Amino acid sequence: MQRVSAAGESLRLACDAMGTRFECVLFGADQTRLRAAAEAAFAEIESLSARWSYFASGSMVFRINREAAERPVALDAETRDILRLALDVWRDSRSCFDITIAPLMRHWGFRVAPLPERGEKSLLQAQEPLSERGATPAIWGSQHLLLEETACTLAFAHPGIEIDLGAIAKGWAIDRAAEVLREAGVAAALLHGGTSSVVAIGSPPHSPRGWPVRLGPFDGSPVVHLRDSALGISAPHGRTANIAGSSVGHVIDPRTGAPTGWAGGSTLPSPAREDSRDSTFAACVHTSAAIADAWSTALLVRGSARGAALPHGLATAVRLSDTWTYSDSFAQHLSPELAS
């Protein structure tokens, strides 16, 4: 495949998938080839979105949630592979990343749409006041997922288990989209999904060090430079629910069943300080956006990379109470004035 020169004008395209906005910025002299490559990359994202939608009745995830408690469900190879990765991160993060928290998301009010055509009432309706919802759902946890890799099947150990790939699927999708761009010969591109999952190919003409990306909306947020690498970002802000009169971020701690940033039990917790909740932030850089995506969520829950079995090559950054902590490998991506 002939490589498209990074020199030339930029082209920006976007599509909507997985409940968010994907954007791609490409540089090159041949705008027609760039557009065709970007459209093929978006087609790959849209295909994975349809396959792994939590809500669409024709999706693989919907079928798994409907049938896996009764019988093993046959998987395509790519769904098996993303499930394997999700289980690896769950294990290595000590349960701080978990794809079985969909019932908890509904319980705390972050999901307003119940599973349709389920043949049963949704576990908990998100619009109910918290005081009327009772205890959190009793069953969740990836230990209840029975993945048979050779047979390529998934079963649930108990009724009531559900999976939702939302915390890893965006990263996986832009990894696949980046493969499409590279195969088309694209030499310089930045692709993101909802600004929280990012893949960089090469570097733009104006920044040989890499694509500059600012971490978070905070004053003085650091800037990282990405070149042939991926970034995953997690923060509790962005999607919120009103719980006990306070706005709460959407990230769930799978170890407790409660949103991160809350102290106490999992049914009616006491709010943490507002500023500490708003300022919590985690970011990871890796060659894989899926790995960076999942681990940024795990580190946001953990609050630190200490004690986790991090994958090789993962660079980490965590912000707690206005203080950033960087791994040495992450500091290499920072703007020079911030890396010291």
One Martini backbone bead per residue (centre of mass of N, CA, C, O) as a GRO file, in nm:
protein
  340
    1MET     BB    1   0.094   0.038   0.025
    2GLN     BB    2   0.068   0.358  -0.027
    3ARG     BB    3   0.194   0.632   0.125
    4VAL     BB    4   0.068   0.905   0.283
    5SER     BB    5   0.149   1.207   0.311
    6ALA     BB    6   0.172   1.438   0.583
    7ALA     BB    7   0.160   1.643   0.392
    8GLY     BB    8  -0.062   1.911   0.401
    9GLU     BB    9  -0.381   1.906   0.447
   10SER     BB   10  -0.654   1.903   0.643
   11LEU     BB   11  -0.891   1.652   0.772
   12ARG     BB   12  -1.236   1.655   0.895
   13LEU     BB   13  -1.418   1.394   1.063
   14ALA     BB   14  -1.749   1.245   1.149
   15CYS     BB   15  -1.924   1.033   1.396
   16ASP     BB   16  -2.196   0.837   1.523
   17ALA     BB   17  -2.127   0.626   1.815
   18MET     BB   18  -2.171   0.475   2.112
   19GLY     BB   19  -2.303   0.750   2.225
   20THR     BB   20  -2.101   0.925   2.039
   21ARG     BB   21  -1.817   1.112   1.921
   22PHE     BB   22  -1.634   1.079   1.626
   23GLU     BB   23  -1.297   1.182   1.538
   24CYS     BB   24  -1.097   1.294   1.244
   25VAL     BB   25  -0.753   1.380   1.179
   26LEU     BB   26  -0.592   1.458   0.867
   27PHE     BB   27  -0.289   1.428   0.674
   28GLY     BB   28  -0.259   1.538   0.325
   29ALA     BB   29  -0.259   1.565  -0.027
   30ASP     BB   30  -0.486   1.333  -0.059
   31GLN     BB   31  -0.812   1.388   0.003
   32THR     BB   32  -0.957   1.144  -0.119
   33ARG     BB   33  -0.803   0.922   0.034
   34LEU     BB   34  -0.860   1.022   0.316
   35ARG     BB   35  -1.168   1.003   0.308
   36ALA     BB   36  -1.187   0.701   0.245
   37ALA     BB   37  -1.038   0.607   0.499
   38ALA     BB   38  -1.227   0.736   0.711
   39GLU     BB   39  -1.488   0.594   0.620
   40ALA     BB   40  -1.381   0.308   0.677
   41ALA     BB   41  -1.328   0.353   0.977
   42PHE     BB   42  -1.622   0.424   1.054
   43ALA     BB   43  -1.747   0.157   0.961
   44GLU     BB   44  -1.608  -0.009   1.181
   45ILE     BB   45  -1.734   0.133   1.422
   46GLU     BB   46  -2.035   0.084   1.346
   47SER     BB   47  -2.018  -0.225   1.354
   48LEU     BB   48  -1.938  -0.249   1.657
   49SER     BB   49  -2.177  -0.095   1.770
   50ALA     BB   50  -2.393  -0.300   1.673
   51ARG     BB   51  -2.271  -0.553   1.820
   52TRP     BB   52  -2.225  -0.392   2.130
   53SER     BB   53  -2.495  -0.313   2.209
   54TYR     BB   54  -2.699  -0.284   2.489
   55PHE     BB   55  -2.992  -0.207   2.344
   56ALA     BB   56  -2.990  -0.365   2.088
   57SER     BB   57  -3.169  -0.648   1.989
   58GLY     BB   58  -2.937  -0.738   1.756
   59SER     BB   59  -2.711  -0.779   1.948
   60MET     BB   60  -2.473  -0.956   2.109
   61VAL     BB   61  -2.514  -0.841   2.395
   62PHE     BB   62  -2.817  -0.885   2.411
   63ARG     BB   63  -2.809  -1.190   2.373
   64ILE     BB   64  -2.639  -1.255   2.615
   65ASN     BB   65  -2.832  -1.126   2.833
   66ARG     BB   66  -3.076  -1.319   2.753
   67GLU     BB   67  -2.912  -1.629   2.748
   68ALA     BB   68  -2.653  -1.696   2.943
   69ALA     BB   69  -2.818  -1.816   3.196
   70GLU     BB   70  -2.920  -2.079   3.019
   71ARG     BB   71  -2.678  -2.064   2.799
   72PRO     BB   72  -2.443  -2.091   2.584
   73VAL     BB   73  -2.292  -1.840   2.383
   74ALA     BB   74  -2.212  -1.774   2.073
   75LEU     BB   75  -1.910  -1.642   1.938
   76ASP     BB   76  -1.721  -1.426   1.809
   77ALA     BB   77  -1.388  -1.366   1.803
   78GLU     BB   78  -1.395  -1.063   1.891
   79THR     BB   79  -1.573  -1.094   2.139
   80ARG     BB   80  -1.389  -1.288   2.284
   81ASP     BB   81  -1.141  -1.094   2.297
   82ILE     BB   82  -1.271  -0.861   2.462
   83LEU     BB   83  -1.346  -1.040   2.703
   84ARG     BB   84  -1.061  -1.128   2.774
   85LEU     BB   85  -0.955  -0.847   2.835
   86ALA     BB   86  -1.159  -0.772   3.055
   87LEU     BB   87  -1.073  -1.006   3.246
   88ASP     BB   88  -0.779  -0.924   3.278
   89VAL     BB   89  -0.833  -0.646   3.409
   90TRP     BB   90  -0.999  -0.741   3.644
   91ARG     BB   91  -0.775  -0.913   3.769
   92ASP     BB   92  -0.527  -0.703   3.771
   93SER     BB   93  -0.716  -0.474   3.932
   94ARG     BB   94  -0.893  -0.602   4.150
   95SER     BB   95  -1.199  -0.524   4.045
   96CYS     BB   96  -1.188  -0.215   3.909
   97PHE     BB   97  -1.283  -0.374   3.653
   98ASP     BB   98  -1.628  -0.406   3.513
   99ILE     BB   99  -1.881  -0.549   3.285
  100THR     BB  100  -2.129  -0.609   3.527
  101ILE     BB  101  -2.263  -0.299   3.607
  102ALA     BB  102  -2.544  -0.236   3.481
  103PRO     BB  103  -2.738  -0.259   3.729
  104LEU     BB  104  -2.593  -0.024   3.879
  105MET     BB  105  -2.646   0.199   3.675
  106ARG     BB  106  -2.950   0.191   3.715
  107HIS     BB  107  -2.971   0.227   4.020
  108TRP     BB  108  -2.810   0.522   4.015
  109GLY     BB  109  -2.918   0.671   3.727
  110PHE     BB  110  -2.736   0.615   3.442
  111ARG     BB  111  -2.992   0.441   3.343
  112VAL     BB  112  -3.309   0.479   3.172
  113ALA     BB  113  -3.289   0.215   2.996
  114PRO     BB  114  -3.424  -0.069   2.965
  115LEU     BB  115  -3.446  -0.378   2.876
  116PRO     BB  116  -3.585  -0.495   2.609
  117GLU     BB  117  -3.752  -0.784   2.564
  118ARG     BB  118  -3.707  -0.961   2.849
  119GLY     BB  119  -3.970  -1.064   3.022
  120GLU     BB  120  -3.902  -0.838   3.241
  121LYS     BB  121  -3.841  -0.646   3.487
  122SER     BB  122  -3.653  -0.420   3.575
  123LEU     BB  123  -3.470  -0.408   3.846
  124LEU     BB  124  -3.433  -0.080   3.816
  125GLN     BB  125  -3.558   0.234   3.815
  126ALA     BB  126  -3.405   0.537   3.758
  127GLN     BB  127  -3.654   0.735   3.846
  128GLU     BB  128  -3.634   0.650   4.120
  129PRO     BB  129  -3.598   0.705   4.423
  130LEU     BB  130  -3.352   0.596   4.619
  131SER     BB  131  -3.530   0.531   4.879
  132GLU     BB  132  -3.711   0.317   4.680
  133ARG     BB  133  -3.488   0.091   4.577
  134GLY     BB  134  -3.301  -0.013   4.774
  135ALA     BB  135  -3.083  -0.229   4.727
  136THR     BB  136  -2.846  -0.343   4.564
  137PRO     BB  137  -2.766  -0.552   4.351
  138ALA     BB  138  -2.651  -0.879   4.419
  139ILE     BB  139  -2.552  -0.926   4.110
  140TRP     BB  140  -2.204  -0.921   4.040
  141GLY     BB  141  -1.930  -1.005   3.849
  142SER     BB  142  -1.675  -1.165   3.663
  143GLN     BB  143  -1.685  -1.445   3.813
  144HIS     BB  144  -1.971  -1.508   3.645
  145LEU     BB  145  -1.795  -1.556   3.391
  146LEU     BB  146  -1.810  -1.811   3.122
  147LEU     BB  147  -1.527  -1.847   2.936
  148GLU     BB  148  -1.485  -2.022   2.621
  149GLU     BB  149  -1.234  -2.008   2.401
  150THR     BB  150  -1.245  -2.262   2.224
  151ALA     BB  151  -1.568  -2.260   2.191
  152CYS     BB  152  -1.679  -1.969   2.187
  153THR     BB  153  -1.817  -1.894   2.482
  154LEU     BB  154  -2.093  -1.765   2.694
  155ALA     BB  155  -2.167  -1.768   3.047
  156PHE     BB  156  -2.379  -1.760   3.327
  157ALA     BB  157  -2.394  -1.842   3.669
  158HIS     BB  158  -2.632  -1.621   3.688
  159PRO     BB  159  -2.899  -1.463   3.725
  160GLY     BB  160  -2.868  -1.101   3.642
  161ILE     BB  161  -2.649  -1.093   3.460
  162GLU     BB  162  -2.451  -0.833   3.295
  163ILE     BB  163  -2.325  -0.677   3.004
  164ASP     BB  164  -2.088  -0.394   2.938
  165LEU     BB  165  -1.858  -0.244   2.691
  166GLY     BB  166  -1.821   0.074   2.727
  167ALA     BB  167  -1.518   0.080   2.877
  168ILE     BB  168  -1.378  -0.067   2.589
  169ALA     BB  169  -1.503  -0.028   2.297
  170LYS     BB  170  -1.385   0.239   2.198
  171GLY     BB  171  -1.092   0.155   2.197
  172TRP     BB  172  -1.125  -0.083   2.008
  173ALA     BB  173  -1.245   0.073   1.768
  174ILE     BB  174  -0.995   0.268   1.723
  175ASP     BB  175  -0.798   0.049   1.668
  176ARG     BB  176  -0.937  -0.056   1.412
  177ALA     BB  177  -0.944   0.215   1.262
  178ALA     BB  178  -0.635   0.252   1.256
  179GLU     BB  179  -0.580   0.006   1.080
  180VAL     BB  180  -0.726   0.116   0.834
  181LEU     BB  181  -0.549   0.366   0.795
  182ARG     BB  182  -0.278   0.221   0.764
  183GLU     BB  183  -0.363   0.040   0.520
  184ALA     BB  184  -0.411   0.321   0.351
  185GLY     BB  185  -0.139   0.504   0.428
  186VAL     BB  186  -0.162   0.668   0.676
  187ALA     BB  187   0.065   0.906   0.852
  188ALA     BB  188  -0.156   1.132   0.973
  189ALA     BB  189  -0.350   1.087   1.279
  190LEU     BB  190  -0.653   1.168   1.471
  191LEU     BB  191  -0.845   0.964   1.702
  192HIS     BB  192  -1.174   0.994   1.857
  193GLY     BB  193  -1.388   0.906   2.151
  194GLY     BB  194  -1.528   1.145   2.335
  195THR     BB  195  -1.217   1.235   2.424
  196SER     BB  196  -1.130   0.947   2.590
  197SER     BB  197  -1.041   0.814   2.310
  198VAL     BB  198  -0.705   0.777   2.169
  199VAL     BB  199  -0.541   0.799   1.841
  200ALA     BB  200  -0.205   0.799   1.706
  201ILE     BB  201  -0.064   0.890   1.387
  202GLY     BB  202   0.204   1.001   1.412
  203SER     BB  203   0.247   1.343   1.297
  204PRO     BB  204   0.213   1.660   1.265
  205PRO     BB  205   0.368   1.908   1.091
  206HIS     BB  206   0.371   2.114   1.358
  207SER     BB  207   0.444   1.828   1.546
  208PRO     BB  208   0.695   1.606   1.571
  209ARG     BB  209   0.641   1.482   1.862
  210GLY     BB  210   0.321   1.518   1.835
  211TRP     BB  211   0.007   1.501   1.953
  212PRO     BB  212  -0.167   1.739   2.118
  213VAL     BB  213  -0.308   1.668   2.453
  214ARG     BB  214  -0.544   1.755   2.681
  215LEU     BB  215  -0.596   1.701   3.032
  216GLY     BB  216  -0.867   1.822   3.080
  217PRO     BB  217  -1.053   2.113   3.232
  218PHE     BB  218  -0.832   2.221   3.392
  219ASP     BB  219  -0.630   2.427   3.526
  220GLY     BB  220  -0.329   2.336   3.399
  221SER     BB  221  -0.346   2.113   3.216
  222PRO     BB  222  -0.187   1.875   3.078
  223VAL     BB  223   0.033   1.790   2.803
  224VAL     BB  224   0.031   1.553   2.552
  225HIS     BB  225   0.234   1.343   2.332
  226LEU     BB  226   0.132   1.171   2.037
  227ARG     BB  227   0.297   0.871   1.891
  228ASP     BB  228   0.196   0.585   1.812
  229SER     BB  229  -0.057   0.612   2.020
  230ALA     BB  230  -0.257   0.582   2.325
  231LEU     BB  231  -0.554   0.723   2.497
  232GLY     BB  232  -0.691   0.710   2.830
  233ILE     BB  233  -0.992   0.850   2.988
  234SER     BB  234  -1.100   0.921   3.333
  235ALA     BB  235  -1.414   1.052   3.473
  236PRO     BB  236  -1.695   1.151   3.663
  237HIS     BB  237  -1.753   1.344   3.466
  238GLY     BB  238  -2.039   1.403   3.217
  239ARG     BB  239  -2.203   1.180   3.389
  240THR     BB  240  -2.504   1.218   3.581
  241ALA     BB  241  -2.662   1.203   3.909
  242ASN     BB  242  -2.926   1.237   4.141
  243ILE     BB  243  -2.815   1.199   4.485
  244ALA     BB  244  -2.931   1.316   4.763
  245GLY     BB  245  -2.893   1.618   4.615
  246SER     BB  246  -2.650   1.513   4.435
  247SER     BB  247  -2.397   1.521   4.205
  248VAL     BB  248  -2.301   1.221   4.028
  249GLY     BB  249  -2.078   1.026   3.904
  250HIS     BB  250  -2.062   0.731   3.677
  251VAL     BB  251  -1.848   0.583   3.842
  252ILE     BB  252  -1.802   0.252   3.941
  253ASP     BB  253  -1.742   0.051   4.223
  254PRO     BB  254  -1.722  -0.292   4.215
  255ARG     BB  255  -1.656  -0.346   4.525
  256THR     BB  256  -1.937  -0.181   4.631
  257GLY     BB  257  -2.162  -0.048   4.414
  258ALA     BB  258  -2.058   0.245   4.409
  259PRO     BB  259  -1.979   0.544   4.358
  260THR     BB  260  -1.735   0.732   4.314
  261GLY     BB  261  -1.682   0.961   4.586
  262TRP     BB  262  -1.800   0.779   4.814
  263ALA     BB  263  -1.905   0.734   5.142
  264GLY     BB  264  -1.970   0.423   5.243
  265GLY     BB  265  -2.232   0.284   5.144
  266SER     BB  266  -2.446   0.154   4.863
  267THR     BB  267  -2.733   0.309   4.914
  268LEU     BB  268  -2.674   0.586   5.121
  269PRO     BB  269  -2.441   0.782   5.078
  270SER     BB  270  -2.190   0.999   5.150
  271PRO     BB  271  -2.064   1.276   5.045
  272ALA     BB  272  -1.811   1.402   4.911
  273ARG     BB  273  -1.617   1.628   4.826
  274GLU     BB  274  -1.668   1.821   4.558
  275ASP     BB  275  -1.371   1.878   4.466
  276SER     BB  276  -1.270   1.581   4.469
  277ARG     BB  277  -1.471   1.472   4.261
  278ASP     BB  278  -1.400   1.669   4.020
  279SER     BB  279  -1.066   1.606   4.023
  280THR     BB  280  -1.082   1.330   3.932
  281PHE     BB  281  -0.821   1.144   3.745
  282ALA     BB  282  -0.742   0.935   3.451
  283ALA     BB  283  -0.445   0.815   3.267
  284CYS     BB  284  -0.346   0.637   2.959
  285VAL     BB  285  -0.063   0.489   2.790
  286HIS     BB  286  -0.066   0.307   2.474
  287THR     BB  287  -0.085   0.107   2.194
  288SER     BB  288  -0.370   0.049   2.325
  289ALA     BB  289  -0.687   0.174   2.364
  290ALA     BB  290  -0.827  -0.050   2.522
  291ILE     BB  291  -0.625  -0.061   2.754
  292ALA     BB  292  -0.635   0.239   2.830
  293ASP     BB  293  -0.935   0.252   2.886
  294ALA     BB  294  -0.965   0.035   3.112
  295TRP     BB  295  -0.731   0.142   3.304
  296SER     BB  296  -0.845   0.422   3.363
  297THR     BB  297  -1.085   0.315   3.519
  298ALA     BB  298  -0.933   0.151   3.732
  299LEU     BB  299  -0.764   0.397   3.845
  300LEU     BB  300  -1.000   0.568   3.935
  301VAL     BB  301  -1.094   0.365   4.147
  302ARG     BB  302  -0.818   0.327   4.301
  303GLY     BB  303  -0.617   0.605   4.288
  304SER     BB  304  -0.391   0.392   4.191
  305ALA     BB  305  -0.117   0.184   4.072
  306ARG     BB  306  -0.083   0.045   4.324
  307GLY     BB  307  -0.104  -0.317   4.313
  308ALA     BB  308  -0.106  -0.344   4.009
  309ALA     BB  309  -0.105  -0.548   3.710
  310LEU     BB  310   0.050  -0.408   3.478
  311PRO     BB  311   0.097  -0.368   3.167
  312HIS     BB  312   0.307  -0.358   2.929
  313GLY     BB  313   0.360  -0.010   2.857
  314LEU     BB  314   0.207   0.138   3.082
  315ALA     BB  315   0.100   0.468   3.124
  316THR     BB  316   0.050   0.686   3.416
  317ALA     BB  317  -0.227   0.899   3.550
  318VAL     BB  318  -0.315   1.079   3.857
  319ARG     BB  319  -0.589   1.276   3.999
  320LEU     BB  320  -0.576   1.420   4.335
  321SER     BB  321  -0.648   1.697   4.472
  322ASP     BB  322  -0.465   1.860   4.245
  323THR     BB  323  -0.276   1.596   4.213
  324TRP     BB  324  -0.019   1.468   4.026
  325THR     BB  325   0.060   1.125   3.911
  326TYR     BB  326   0.349   0.991   3.754
  327SER     BB  327   0.492   0.801   3.550
  328ASP     BB  328   0.780   0.784   3.386
  329SER     BB  329   0.649   0.713   3.106
  330PHE     BB  330   0.447   0.952   3.106
  331ALA     BB  331   0.647   1.195   3.125
  332GLN     BB  332   0.751   1.159   2.825
  333HIS     BB  333   0.468   1.295   2.708
  334LEU     BB  334   0.519   1.561   2.818
  335SER     BB  335   0.562   1.863   2.846
  336PRO     BB  336   0.856   1.995   2.939
  337GLU     BB  337   0.738   2.184   3.178
  338LEU     BB  338   0.594   1.906   3.319
  339ALA     BB  339   0.821   1.667   3.344
  340SER     BB  340   0.994   1.768   3.607
   0.00000   0.00000   0.00000
